[in-house]
Structure formats: C-alpha cells, structure tokens
mmCIF file of C-alpha atoms and ligand atoms in Angstrom:
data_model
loop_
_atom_site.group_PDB
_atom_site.id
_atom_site.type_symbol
_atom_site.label_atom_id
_atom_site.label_comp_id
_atom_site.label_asym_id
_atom_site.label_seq_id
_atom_site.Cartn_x
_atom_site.Cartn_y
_atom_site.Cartn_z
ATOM 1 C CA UNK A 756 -16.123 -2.748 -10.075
ATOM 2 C CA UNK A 757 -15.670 -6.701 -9.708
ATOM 3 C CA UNK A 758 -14.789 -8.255 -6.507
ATOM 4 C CA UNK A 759 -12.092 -9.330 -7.208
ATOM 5 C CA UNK A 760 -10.131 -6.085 -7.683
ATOM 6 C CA UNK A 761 -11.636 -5.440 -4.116
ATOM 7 C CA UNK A 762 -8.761 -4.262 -1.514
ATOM 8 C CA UNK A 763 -8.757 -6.603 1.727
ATOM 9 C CA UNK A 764 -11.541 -6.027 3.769
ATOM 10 C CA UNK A 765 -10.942 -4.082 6.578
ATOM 11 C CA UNK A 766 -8.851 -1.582 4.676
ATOM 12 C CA UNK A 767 -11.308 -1.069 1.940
ATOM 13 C CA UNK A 768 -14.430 -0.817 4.989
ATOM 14 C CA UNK A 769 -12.517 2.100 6.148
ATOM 15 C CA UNK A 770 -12.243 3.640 3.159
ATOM 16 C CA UNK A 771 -15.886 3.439 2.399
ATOM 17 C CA UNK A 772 -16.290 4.883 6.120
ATOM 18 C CA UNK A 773 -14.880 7.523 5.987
ATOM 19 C CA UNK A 774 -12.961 8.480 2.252
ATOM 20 C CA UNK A 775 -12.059 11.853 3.176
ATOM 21 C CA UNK A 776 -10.322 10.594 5.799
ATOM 22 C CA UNK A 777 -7.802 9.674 2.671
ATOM 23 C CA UNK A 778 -5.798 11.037 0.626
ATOM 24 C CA UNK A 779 -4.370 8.703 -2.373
ATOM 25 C CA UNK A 780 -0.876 9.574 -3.529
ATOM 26 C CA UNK A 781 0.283 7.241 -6.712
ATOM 27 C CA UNK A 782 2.289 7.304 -9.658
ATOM 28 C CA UNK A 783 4.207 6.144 -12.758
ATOM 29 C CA UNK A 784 7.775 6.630 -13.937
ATOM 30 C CA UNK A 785 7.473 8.338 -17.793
ATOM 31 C CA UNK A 786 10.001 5.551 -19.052
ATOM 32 C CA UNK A 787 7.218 3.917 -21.537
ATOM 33 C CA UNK A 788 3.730 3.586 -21.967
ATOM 34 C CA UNK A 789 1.184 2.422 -19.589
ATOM 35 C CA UNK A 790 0.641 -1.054 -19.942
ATOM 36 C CA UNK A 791 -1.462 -3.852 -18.409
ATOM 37 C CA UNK A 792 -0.104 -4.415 -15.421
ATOM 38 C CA UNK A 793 -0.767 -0.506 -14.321
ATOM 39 C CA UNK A 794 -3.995 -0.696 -15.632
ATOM 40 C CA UNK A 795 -5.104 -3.860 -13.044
ATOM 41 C CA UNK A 796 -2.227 -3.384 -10.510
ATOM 42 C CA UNK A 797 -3.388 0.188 -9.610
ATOM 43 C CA UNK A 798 -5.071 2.307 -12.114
ATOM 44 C CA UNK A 799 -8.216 0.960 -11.617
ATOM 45 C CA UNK A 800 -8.062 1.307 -7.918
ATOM 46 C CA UNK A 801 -6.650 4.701 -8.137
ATOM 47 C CA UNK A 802 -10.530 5.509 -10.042
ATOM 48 C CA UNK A 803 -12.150 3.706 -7.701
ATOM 49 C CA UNK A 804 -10.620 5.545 -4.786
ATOM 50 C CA UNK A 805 -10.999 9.078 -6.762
ATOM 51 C CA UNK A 806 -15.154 7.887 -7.173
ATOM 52 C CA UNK A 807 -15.335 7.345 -3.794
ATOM 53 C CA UNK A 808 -14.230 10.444 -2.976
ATOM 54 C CA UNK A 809 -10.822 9.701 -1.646
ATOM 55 C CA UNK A 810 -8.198 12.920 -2.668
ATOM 56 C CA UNK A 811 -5.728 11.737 -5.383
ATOM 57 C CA UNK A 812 -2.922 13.034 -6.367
ATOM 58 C CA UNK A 813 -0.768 11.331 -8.993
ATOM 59 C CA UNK A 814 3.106 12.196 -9.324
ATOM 60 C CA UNK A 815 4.870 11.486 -12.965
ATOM 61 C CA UNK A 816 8.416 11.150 -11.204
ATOM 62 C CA UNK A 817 9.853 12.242 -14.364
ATOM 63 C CA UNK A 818 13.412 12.988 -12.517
ATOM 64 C CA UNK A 819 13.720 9.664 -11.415
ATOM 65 C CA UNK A 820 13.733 8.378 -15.076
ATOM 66 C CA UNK A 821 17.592 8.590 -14.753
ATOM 67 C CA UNK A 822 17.808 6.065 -11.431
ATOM 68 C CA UNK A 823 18.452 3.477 -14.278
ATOM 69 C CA UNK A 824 19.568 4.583 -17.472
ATOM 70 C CA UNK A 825 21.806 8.051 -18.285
ATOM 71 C CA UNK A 826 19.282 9.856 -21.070
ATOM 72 C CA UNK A 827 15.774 10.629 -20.032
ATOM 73 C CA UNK A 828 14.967 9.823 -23.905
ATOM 74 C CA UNK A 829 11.289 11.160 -25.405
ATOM 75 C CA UNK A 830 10.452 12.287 -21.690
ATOM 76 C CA UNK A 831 7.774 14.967 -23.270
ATOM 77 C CA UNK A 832 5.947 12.482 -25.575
ATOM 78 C CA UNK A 833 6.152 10.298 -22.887
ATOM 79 C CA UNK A 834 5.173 11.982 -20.267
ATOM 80 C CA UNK A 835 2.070 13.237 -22.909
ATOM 81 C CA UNK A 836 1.313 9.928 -23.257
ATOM 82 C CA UNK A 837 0.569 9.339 -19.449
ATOM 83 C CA UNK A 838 -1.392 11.848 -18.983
ATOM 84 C CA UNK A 839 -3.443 10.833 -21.650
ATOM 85 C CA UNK A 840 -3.870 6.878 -20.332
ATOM 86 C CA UNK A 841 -4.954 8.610 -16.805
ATOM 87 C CA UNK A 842 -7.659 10.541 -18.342
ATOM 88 C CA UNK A 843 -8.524 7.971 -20.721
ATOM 89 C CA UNK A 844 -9.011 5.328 -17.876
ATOM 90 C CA UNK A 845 -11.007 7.857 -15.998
ATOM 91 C CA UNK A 846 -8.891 9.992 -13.976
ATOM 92 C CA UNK A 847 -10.943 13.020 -13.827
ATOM 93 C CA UNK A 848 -8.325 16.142 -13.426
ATOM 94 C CA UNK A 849 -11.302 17.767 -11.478
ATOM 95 C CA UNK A 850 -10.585 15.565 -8.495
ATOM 96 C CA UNK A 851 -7.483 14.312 -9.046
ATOM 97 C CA UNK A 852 -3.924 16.221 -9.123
ATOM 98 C CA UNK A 853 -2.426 15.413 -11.434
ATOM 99 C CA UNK A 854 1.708 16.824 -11.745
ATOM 100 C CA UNK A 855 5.583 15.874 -12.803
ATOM 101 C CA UNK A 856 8.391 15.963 -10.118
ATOM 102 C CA UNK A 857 10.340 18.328 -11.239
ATOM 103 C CA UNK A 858 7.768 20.934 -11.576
ATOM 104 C CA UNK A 859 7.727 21.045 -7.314
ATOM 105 C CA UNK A 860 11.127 21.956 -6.469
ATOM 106 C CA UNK A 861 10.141 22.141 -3.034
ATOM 107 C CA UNK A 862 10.192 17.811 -3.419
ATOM 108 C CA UNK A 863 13.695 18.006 -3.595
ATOM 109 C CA UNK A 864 14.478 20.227 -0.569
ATOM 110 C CA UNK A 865 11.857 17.709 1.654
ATOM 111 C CA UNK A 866 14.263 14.778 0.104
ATOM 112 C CA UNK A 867 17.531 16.311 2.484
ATOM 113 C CA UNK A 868 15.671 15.729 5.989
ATOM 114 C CA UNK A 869 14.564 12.809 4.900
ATOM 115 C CA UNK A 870 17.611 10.978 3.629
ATOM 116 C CA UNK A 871 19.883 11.686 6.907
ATOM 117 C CA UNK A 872 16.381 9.398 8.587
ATOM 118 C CA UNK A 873 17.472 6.443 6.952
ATOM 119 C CA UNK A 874 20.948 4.284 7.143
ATOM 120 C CA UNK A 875 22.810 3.304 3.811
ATOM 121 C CA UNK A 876 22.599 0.020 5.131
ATOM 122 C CA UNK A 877 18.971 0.022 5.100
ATOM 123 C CA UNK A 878 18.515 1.407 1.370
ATOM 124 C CA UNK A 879 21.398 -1.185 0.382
ATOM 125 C CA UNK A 880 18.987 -4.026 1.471
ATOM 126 C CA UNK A 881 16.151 -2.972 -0.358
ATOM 127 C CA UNK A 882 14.977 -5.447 -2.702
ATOM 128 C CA UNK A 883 13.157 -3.531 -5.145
ATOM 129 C CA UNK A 884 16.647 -1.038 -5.487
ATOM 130 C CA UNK A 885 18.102 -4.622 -6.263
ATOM 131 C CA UNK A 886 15.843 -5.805 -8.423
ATOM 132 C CA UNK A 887 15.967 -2.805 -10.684
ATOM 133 C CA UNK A 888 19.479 -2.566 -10.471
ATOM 134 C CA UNK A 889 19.910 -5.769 -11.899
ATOM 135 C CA UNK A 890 17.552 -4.618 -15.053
ATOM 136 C CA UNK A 891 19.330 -1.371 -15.097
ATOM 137 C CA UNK A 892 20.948 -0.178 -18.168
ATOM 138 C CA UNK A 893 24.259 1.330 -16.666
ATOM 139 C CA UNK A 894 27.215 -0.120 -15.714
ATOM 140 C CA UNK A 895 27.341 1.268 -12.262
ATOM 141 C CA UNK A 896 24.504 2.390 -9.637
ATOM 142 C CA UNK A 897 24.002 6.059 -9.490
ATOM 143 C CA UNK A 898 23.174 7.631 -6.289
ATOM 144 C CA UNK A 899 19.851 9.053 -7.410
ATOM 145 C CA UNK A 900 19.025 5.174 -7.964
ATOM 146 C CA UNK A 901 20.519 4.629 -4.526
ATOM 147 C CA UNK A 902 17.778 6.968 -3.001
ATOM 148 C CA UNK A 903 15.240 6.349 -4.828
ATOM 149 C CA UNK A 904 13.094 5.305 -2.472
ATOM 150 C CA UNK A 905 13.658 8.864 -0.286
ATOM 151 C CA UNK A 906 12.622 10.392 -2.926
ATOM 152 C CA UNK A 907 9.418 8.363 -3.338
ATOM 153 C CA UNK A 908 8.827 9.133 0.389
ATOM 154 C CA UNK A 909 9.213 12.717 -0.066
ATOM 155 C CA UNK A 910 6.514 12.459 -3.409
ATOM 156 C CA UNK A 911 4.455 10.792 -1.291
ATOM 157 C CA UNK A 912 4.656 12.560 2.521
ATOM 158 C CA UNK A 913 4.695 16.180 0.369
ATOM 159 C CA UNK A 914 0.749 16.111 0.292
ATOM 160 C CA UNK A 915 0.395 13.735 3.319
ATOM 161 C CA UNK A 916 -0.771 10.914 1.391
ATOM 162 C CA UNK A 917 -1.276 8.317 3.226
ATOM 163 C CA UNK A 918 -2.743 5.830 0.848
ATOM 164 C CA UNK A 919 -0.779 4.231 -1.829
ATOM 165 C CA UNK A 920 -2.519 2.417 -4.327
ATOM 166 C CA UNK A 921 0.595 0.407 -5.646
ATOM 167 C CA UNK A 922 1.789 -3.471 -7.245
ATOM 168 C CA UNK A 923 3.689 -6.020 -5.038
ATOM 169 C CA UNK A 924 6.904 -4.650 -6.082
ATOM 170 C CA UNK A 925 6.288 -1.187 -4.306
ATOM 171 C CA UNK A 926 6.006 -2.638 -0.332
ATOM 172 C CA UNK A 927 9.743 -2.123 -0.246
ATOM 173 C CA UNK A 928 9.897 1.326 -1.234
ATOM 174 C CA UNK A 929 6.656 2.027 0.631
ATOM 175 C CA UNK A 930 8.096 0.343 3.662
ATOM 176 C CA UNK A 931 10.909 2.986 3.624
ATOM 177 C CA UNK A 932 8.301 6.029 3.080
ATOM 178 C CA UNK A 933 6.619 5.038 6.353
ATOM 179 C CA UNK A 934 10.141 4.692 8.374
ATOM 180 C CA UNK A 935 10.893 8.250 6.939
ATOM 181 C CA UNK A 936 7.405 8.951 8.302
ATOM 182 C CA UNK A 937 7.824 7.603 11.656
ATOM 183 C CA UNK A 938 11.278 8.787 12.410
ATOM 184 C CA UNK A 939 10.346 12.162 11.129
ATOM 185 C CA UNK A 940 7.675 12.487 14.059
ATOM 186 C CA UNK A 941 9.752 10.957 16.566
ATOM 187 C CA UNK A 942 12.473 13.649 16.156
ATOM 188 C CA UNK A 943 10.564 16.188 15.579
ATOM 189 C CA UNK A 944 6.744 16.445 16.466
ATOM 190 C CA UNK A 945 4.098 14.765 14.313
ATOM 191 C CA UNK A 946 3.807 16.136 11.152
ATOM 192 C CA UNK A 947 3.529 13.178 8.665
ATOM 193 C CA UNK A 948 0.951 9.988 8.232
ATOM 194 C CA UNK A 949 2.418 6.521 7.905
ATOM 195 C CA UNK A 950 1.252 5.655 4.430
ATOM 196 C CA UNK A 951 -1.033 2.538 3.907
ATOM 197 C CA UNK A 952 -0.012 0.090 0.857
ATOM 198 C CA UNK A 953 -3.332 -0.663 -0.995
ATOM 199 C CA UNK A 954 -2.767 -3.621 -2.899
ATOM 200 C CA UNK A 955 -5.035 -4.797 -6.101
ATOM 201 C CA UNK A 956 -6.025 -8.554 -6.790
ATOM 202 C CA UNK A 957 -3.447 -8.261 -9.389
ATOM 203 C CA UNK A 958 -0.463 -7.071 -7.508
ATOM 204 C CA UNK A 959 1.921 -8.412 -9.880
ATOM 205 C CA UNK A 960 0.593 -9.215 -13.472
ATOM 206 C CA UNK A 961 3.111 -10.973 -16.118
ATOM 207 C CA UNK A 962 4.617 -9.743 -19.050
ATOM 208 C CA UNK A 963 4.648 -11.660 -22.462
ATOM 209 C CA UNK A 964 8.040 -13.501 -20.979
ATOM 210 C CA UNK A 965 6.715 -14.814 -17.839
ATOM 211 C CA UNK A 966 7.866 -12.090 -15.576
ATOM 212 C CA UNK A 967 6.788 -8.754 -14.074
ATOM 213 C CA UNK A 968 5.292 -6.820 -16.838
ATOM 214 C CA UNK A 969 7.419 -3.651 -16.978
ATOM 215 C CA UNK A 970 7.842 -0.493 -19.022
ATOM 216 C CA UNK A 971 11.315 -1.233 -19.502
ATOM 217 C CA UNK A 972 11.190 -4.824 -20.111
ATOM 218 C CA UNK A 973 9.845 -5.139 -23.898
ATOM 219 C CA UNK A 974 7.803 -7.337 -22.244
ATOM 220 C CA UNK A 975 4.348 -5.282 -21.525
ATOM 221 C CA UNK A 976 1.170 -4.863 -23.585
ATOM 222 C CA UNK A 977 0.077 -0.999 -23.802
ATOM 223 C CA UNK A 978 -3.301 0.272 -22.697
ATOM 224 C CA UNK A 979 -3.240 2.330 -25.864
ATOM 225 C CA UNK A 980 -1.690 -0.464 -28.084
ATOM 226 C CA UNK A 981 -4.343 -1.177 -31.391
ATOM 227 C CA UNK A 982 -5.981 -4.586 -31.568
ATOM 228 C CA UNK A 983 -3.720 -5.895 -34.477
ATOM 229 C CA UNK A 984 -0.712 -5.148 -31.693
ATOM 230 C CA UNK A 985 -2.145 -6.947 -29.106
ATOM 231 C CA UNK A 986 -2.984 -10.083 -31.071
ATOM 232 C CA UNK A 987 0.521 -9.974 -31.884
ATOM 233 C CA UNK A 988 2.337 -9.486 -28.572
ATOM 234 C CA UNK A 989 -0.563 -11.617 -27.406
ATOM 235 C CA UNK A 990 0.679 -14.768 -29.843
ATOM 236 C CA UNK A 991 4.617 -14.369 -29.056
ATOM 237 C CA UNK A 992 3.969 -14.893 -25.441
ATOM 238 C CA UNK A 993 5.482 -17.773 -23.557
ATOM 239 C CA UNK A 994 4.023 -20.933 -22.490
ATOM 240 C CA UNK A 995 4.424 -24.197 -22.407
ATOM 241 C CA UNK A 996 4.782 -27.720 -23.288
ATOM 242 C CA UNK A 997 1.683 -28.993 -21.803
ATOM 243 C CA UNK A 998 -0.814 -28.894 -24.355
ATOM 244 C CA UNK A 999 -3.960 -28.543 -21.299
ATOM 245 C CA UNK A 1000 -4.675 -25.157 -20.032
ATOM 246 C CA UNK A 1001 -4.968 -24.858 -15.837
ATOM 247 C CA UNK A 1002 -4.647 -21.994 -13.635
ATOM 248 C CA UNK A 1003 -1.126 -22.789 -11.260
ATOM 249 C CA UNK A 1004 0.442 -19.460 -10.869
ATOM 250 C CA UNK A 1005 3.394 -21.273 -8.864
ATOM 251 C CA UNK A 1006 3.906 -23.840 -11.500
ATOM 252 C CA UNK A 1007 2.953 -22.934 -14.790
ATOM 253 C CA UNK A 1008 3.574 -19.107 -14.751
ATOM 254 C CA UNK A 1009 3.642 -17.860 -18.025
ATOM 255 C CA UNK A 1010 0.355 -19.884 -18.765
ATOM 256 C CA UNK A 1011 -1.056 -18.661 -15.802
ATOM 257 C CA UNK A 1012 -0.544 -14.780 -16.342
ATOM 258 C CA UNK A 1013 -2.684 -15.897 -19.481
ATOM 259 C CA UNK A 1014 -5.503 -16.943 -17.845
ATOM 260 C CA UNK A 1015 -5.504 -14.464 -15.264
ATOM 261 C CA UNK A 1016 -5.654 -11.503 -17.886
ATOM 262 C CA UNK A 1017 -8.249 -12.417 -19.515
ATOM 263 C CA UNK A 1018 -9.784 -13.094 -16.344
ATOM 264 C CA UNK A 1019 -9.167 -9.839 -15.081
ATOM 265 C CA UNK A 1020 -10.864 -8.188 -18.305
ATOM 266 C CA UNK A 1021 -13.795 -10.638 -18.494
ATOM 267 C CA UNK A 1022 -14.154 -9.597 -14.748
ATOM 268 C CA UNK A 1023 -13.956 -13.604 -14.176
ATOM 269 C CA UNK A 1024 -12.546 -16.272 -11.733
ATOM 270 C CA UNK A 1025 -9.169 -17.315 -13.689
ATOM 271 C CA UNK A 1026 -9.871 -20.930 -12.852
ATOM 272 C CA UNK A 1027 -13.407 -20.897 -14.949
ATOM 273 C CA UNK A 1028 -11.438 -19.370 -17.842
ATOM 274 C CA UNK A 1029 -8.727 -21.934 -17.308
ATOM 275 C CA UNK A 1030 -11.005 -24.861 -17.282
ATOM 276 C CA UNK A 1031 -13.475 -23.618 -20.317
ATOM 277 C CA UNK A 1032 -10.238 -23.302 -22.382
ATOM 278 C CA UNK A 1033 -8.933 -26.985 -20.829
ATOM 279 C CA UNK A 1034 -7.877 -29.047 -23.931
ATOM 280 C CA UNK A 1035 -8.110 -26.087 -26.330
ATOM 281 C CA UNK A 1036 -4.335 -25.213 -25.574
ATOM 282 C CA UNK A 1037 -2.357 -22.637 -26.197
ATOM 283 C CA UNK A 1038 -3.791 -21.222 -29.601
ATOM 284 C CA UNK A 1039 -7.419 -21.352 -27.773
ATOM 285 C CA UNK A 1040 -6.188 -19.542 -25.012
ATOM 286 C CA UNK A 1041 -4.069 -16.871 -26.593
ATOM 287 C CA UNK A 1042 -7.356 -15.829 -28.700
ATOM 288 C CA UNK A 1043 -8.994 -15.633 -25.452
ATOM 289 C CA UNK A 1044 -6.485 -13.469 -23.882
ATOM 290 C CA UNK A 1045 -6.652 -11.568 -27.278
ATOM 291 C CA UNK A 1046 -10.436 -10.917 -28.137
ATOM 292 C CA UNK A 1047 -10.724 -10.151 -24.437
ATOM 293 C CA UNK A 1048 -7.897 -7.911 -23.486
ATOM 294 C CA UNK A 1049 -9.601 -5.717 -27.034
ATOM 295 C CA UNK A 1050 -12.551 -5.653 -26.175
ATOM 296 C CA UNK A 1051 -12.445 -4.453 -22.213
ATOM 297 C CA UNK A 1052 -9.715 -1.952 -23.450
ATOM 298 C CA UNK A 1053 -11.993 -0.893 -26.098
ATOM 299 C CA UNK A 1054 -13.492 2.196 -25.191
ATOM 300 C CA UNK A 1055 -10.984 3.485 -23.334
ATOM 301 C CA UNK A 1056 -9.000 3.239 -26.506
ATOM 302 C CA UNK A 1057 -11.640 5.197 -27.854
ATOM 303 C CA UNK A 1058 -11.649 8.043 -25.225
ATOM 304 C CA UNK A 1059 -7.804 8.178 -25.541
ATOM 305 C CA UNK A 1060 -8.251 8.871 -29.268
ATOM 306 C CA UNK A 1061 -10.744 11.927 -28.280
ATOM 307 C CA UNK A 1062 -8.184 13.478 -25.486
ATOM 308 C CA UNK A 1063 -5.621 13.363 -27.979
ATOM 309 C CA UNK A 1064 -7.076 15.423 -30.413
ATOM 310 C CA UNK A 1065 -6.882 18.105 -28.169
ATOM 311 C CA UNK A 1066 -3.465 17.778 -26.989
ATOM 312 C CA UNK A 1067 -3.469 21.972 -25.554
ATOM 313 C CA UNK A 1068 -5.953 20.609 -23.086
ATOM 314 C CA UNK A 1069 -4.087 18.006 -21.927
ATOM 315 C CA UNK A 1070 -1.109 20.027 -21.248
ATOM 316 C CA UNK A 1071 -3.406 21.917 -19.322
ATOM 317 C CA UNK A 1072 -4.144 19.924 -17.053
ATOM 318 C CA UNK A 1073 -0.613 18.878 -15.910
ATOM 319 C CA UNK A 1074 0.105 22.943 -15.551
ATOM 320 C CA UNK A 1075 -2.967 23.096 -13.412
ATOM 321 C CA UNK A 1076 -2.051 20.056 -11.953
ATOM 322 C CA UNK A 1077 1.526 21.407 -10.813
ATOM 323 C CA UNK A 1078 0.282 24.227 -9.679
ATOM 324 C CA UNK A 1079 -1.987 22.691 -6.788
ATOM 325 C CA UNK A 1080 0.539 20.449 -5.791
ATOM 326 C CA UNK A 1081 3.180 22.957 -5.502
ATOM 327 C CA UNK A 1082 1.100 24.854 -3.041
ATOM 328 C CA UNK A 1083 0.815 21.521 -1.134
ATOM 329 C CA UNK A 1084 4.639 20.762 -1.363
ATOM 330 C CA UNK A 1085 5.126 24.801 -0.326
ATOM 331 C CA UNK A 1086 2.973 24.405 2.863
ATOM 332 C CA UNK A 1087 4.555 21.473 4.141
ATOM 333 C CA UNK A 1088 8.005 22.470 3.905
ATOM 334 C CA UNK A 1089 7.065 24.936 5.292
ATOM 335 C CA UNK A 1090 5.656 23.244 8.513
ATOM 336 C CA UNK A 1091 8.668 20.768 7.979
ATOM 337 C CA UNK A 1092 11.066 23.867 8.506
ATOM 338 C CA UNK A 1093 9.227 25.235 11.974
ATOM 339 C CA UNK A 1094 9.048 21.811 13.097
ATOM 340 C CA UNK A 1095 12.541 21.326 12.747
ATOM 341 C CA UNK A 1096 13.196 24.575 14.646
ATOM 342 C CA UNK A 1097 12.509 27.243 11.508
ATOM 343 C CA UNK A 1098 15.224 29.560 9.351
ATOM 344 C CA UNK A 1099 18.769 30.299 10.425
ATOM 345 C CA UNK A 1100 18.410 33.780 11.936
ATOM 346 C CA UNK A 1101 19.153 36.661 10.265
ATOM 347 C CA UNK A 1102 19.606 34.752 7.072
HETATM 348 P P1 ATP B 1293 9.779 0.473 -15.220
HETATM 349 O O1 ATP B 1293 10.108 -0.735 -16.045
HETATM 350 O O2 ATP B 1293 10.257 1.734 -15.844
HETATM 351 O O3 ATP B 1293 10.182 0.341 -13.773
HETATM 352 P P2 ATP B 1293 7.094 -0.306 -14.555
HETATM 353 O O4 ATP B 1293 6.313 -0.973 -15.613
HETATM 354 O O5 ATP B 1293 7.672 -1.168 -13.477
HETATM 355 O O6 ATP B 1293 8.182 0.591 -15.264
HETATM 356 P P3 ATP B 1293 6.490 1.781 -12.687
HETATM 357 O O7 ATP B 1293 6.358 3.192 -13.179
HETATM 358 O O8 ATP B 1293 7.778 1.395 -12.051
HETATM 359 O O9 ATP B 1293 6.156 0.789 -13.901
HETATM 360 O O10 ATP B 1293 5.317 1.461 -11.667
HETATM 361 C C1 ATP B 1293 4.153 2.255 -11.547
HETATM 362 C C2 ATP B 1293 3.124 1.568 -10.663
HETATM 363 O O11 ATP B 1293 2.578 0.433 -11.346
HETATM 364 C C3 ATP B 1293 3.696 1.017 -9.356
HETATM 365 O O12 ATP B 1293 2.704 1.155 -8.358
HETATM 366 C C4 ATP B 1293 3.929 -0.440 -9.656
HETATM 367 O O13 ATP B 1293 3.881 -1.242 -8.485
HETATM 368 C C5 ATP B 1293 2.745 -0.748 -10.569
HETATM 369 N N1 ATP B 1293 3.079 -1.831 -11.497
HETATM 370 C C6 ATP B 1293 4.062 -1.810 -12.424
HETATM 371 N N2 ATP B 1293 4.114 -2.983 -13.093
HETATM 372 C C7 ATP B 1293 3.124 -3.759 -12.567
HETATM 373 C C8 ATP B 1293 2.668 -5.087 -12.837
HETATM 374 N N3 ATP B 1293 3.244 -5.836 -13.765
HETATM 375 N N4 ATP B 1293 1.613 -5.572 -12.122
HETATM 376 C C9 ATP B 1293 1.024 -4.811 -11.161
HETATM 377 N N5 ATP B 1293 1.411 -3.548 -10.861
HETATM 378 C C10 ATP B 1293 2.444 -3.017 -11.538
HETATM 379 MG MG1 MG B 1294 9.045 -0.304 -12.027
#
C-alpha cells in the first residue's frame, strides 16, 4: 500500500481502530470491463479494507444496466468478467460477498419505502443522474434511471454498509443513500447507518480522451487488456501542443491523467514522473505510461488467466455469494417491516 492511495486521516485512523466496526458495501455496473479508473478509484481500497478486516460486500447492480441504454447486451460474459477482475485483484470470496442485484429480490421491495423518503425534486437535481443522462444512449430518461440512486441506497442500507469505497462521481448518489438513511430513522426508529464516502487519491482518473474514464465511454483501458492493447490505447490518447511534460491537472488535463497513471502504478509522486519525463514529450511519456501501466498490472493479469481456467469455480462463488447476501437483505426487511409497524393483519 503507498501513501498516497491512503484515505484522509481521521477516517482511515478509525478504520484501523476499530475495522469491525465497518462494513464496506461497493460495486460496479456489468456494462464493460473493469478498467483503470476502478482499479485506483476503489478496487484497491476495497482490498485494503477487506485485509484489514473490514466486512465487504460487493453488489454487481446488473438490473441497473438498463438506467441508460434499453438491452442489457452480453450481461453473463460480462458479469463473468467482473467477477474475475475482483478475484484477480485480490478480492478473496472468503471475506468478501460477493453477489448480482437481481439475485436479492428482497432489494427491490426495500427500494418502495425508500423512494416515497425522497422528493422528485431532489433526484431531478442530482448531478451524477445528469451527467449520465447526458451520456445515455436513449432518447428519453427512463424511470429506473430516474431512481437510480434509491436503488443504490437500498444495495447499500440492505447489509448496513456503512462504508463506501467509491470515485468522485459517486458523492451524489451517496449523498442521497444517507438522506434515505436519515429520514428512514427519523420516521421510524433507527434501523439504518449513514454511510461514509471513502474516497481514493485517485477519485477521478482520465480516460484516453481527457475525461472520466468510463465503461461506457470507449475511452477506458481494461485491467485485463494484453500489453500490445495497452500500448495502443496508450499511444491514441490525447495531449497536447506543448512539447514539455508538467503535472497541471487544471490546465493541461489530458497530459496530466498521463502522468498521474503512471504515477499511480510506479507508486510515485506524479510531479517526479512529470519532471523526469520534462523535455522528452509526449512519445517519452506515453512509453512511460505504457511500460508502467504493464508491468504493475502484470501479475494480476496473470492470476486472471488462472481463475479463468476454471470458470465453474467462479460461478461459484457469485451463487455462494448471493446466497449470504440474500439472508442479509431477508433480515433487514424484515426488521424494516416491524419497524414500520409489521404485516397487514390477517393477510
Ligand atoms: P459506466 O460508464 O457504465 O457508468 P463506469 O466506468 O463509470 O461505468 P461504474 O460501474 O459506474 O463505472 O462505477 C463503479 C465504481 O468505480 C464507482 O465507485 C465509481 O465511482 C468508480 N469509478 C468509475 N470510473 C472511475 C474513474 N474514472 N476514476 C475513479 N473511480 C471511478
Ligand atoms: Mg458510472
């Protein structure tokens, strides 16, 4: 662990404290492969967290696939694919629940309480909704991508989580998880934490264009892309005109997301790696980024290969996976039913 993926201090203290005083609730939409920007923005935190002790459970909302597009296309390989990044980067299934949304129906029935907590007028001013309804691929905005965010409360309340290892683009949504959390408790007794955003020192890495490296964006570099790939998404990435490399994240973006990756894998201080590359340019700097990004991802590339040779385990582990966190999701519907004053009678 370098210090610079360290959470801010007092946060991470507590953790070390006291870790089963958490319990880590994360996860990944199954729209693409895992890419960089997981990778530093969270998955490494969410293995940290899971060495320390902390619970995890990881959701693969595969459901909410359709907030932005109408097909759910390759969800299977996809969501195959995920669980083979998580184990590959360390996620050890021991430890860690691992499950997909739609295996817990009792997520769905925790979604109606929750969505009459929250105003129309507060999940119309979310940012993130409008973000990714701008990059959505349908002409008009479902209502599933309306509520998105309920639902993320309700995948992350179900277990109590109350840690959420996430990138910058999740404090909206999380923001609306912990009002759902609050309002729940004043209505009706305590019953859920207010979850705690745990942000990485990489809370928003850059895609190949300059902005937010994204699944959906064609933008994003794969954890489990080969090295000939990666030298090649590597080399098509933007930059620009100024031929001397410096770390300004505010003015020289796509230059800077550069530096800071291979920063990130050489465990390094992005302005060193800016200045030893100085007057190299662009090409200098790209190899870098390239020899770097390959050799950090190396053996995890490597351990993916192994897991996916034995593909009947992997599925495995999602089954088991879905199994624990439906007894989780059972039991606190449960308690969400009595504290909401239990069963119609004689129903
Ligand atoms: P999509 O394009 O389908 O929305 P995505 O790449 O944005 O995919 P998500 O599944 O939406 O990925 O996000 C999973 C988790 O990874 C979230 O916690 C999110 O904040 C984090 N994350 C995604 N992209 C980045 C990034 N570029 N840098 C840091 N964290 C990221
Ligand atoms: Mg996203």
């Amino acid at each position: 662990m370098t210090t610079a993926l360290s959470a801010p201090a007092t946060l991470d203290e507590r953790i070390r404290r006291d870790p089963g005083s958490f319990r880590v609730l994360s996860g990944d939409r199954p729209t693409g492969a895992l890419h960089l920007g997981h990778y530093f923005g969270t998955l490494h935190n969410r293995v940290r967290l899971q060495d320390l002790g902390v619970e995890t459970f990881i959701v693969i909302p595969d459901h909410q696939v359709l907030t932005d597009r109408d097909v759910a296309e390759r969800l299977t390989a996809t969501v195959e694919g995920l669980l083979l990044d998580y184990l590959a980067v360390g996620i050890d299934p021991d430890r860690s629940v691992i499950f997909n949304h739609s295996a817990v129906p009792a997520l769905n029935q925790l979604l109606l309480p929750f969505l009459s907590l929250v105003s129309v007028a507060e999940l119309g001013r979310n940012p993130t909704v409008k973000d990714e309804i701008a990059h959505s691929r349908q002409a008009s905005v479902s209502g599933l991508m309306f509520t998105y965010p309920v639902h993320q409360a309700a995948d992350i309340l179900f277990c109590k989580g109350n840690l959420v290892p996430v990138g910058q683009d999740q404090l909206p949504h999380l923001e609306v998880a912990r009002t759902v959390a609050r309002r729940f408790n004043e209505r009706y007794g305590p019953v859920f934490p207010e979850p705690e955003a745990l942000l990485s020192a990489a809370p928003q890495l850059l895609g190949t264009d300059g902005t937010k490296m994204s699944k959906s964006r064609a933008n994003s570099i794969a954890l489990s892309a080969d090295e000939d790939t990666t030298a090649r998404l590597v080399k098509g990435a933007v930059t620009d005109a100024e031929r001397h490399i410096t770390y300004d994240p505010e003015g020289r973006p796509g230059v800077s997301g550069l530096v800071l990756l291979a920063a990130l894998c050489l465990g390094r201080d992005p302005h060193t790696v800016a200045e030893e590359v100085g007057g190299g340019g662009a090409a200098v700097l790209k190899r870098t980024v390239t020899d770097a990004v390959n050799s950090r991802m190396a053996p995890l590339r490597a351990r993916r290969a192994e897991y996916a040779r034995d593909m009947g385990y992997v599925r495995a582990v999602l089954r088991a996976g879905n199994e624990r966190a439906n007894a989780h999701a059972d039991a606190t519907l449960a308690e969400v039913r009595e504290a909401m004053g239990g069963p119609v009678p004689a129903l």
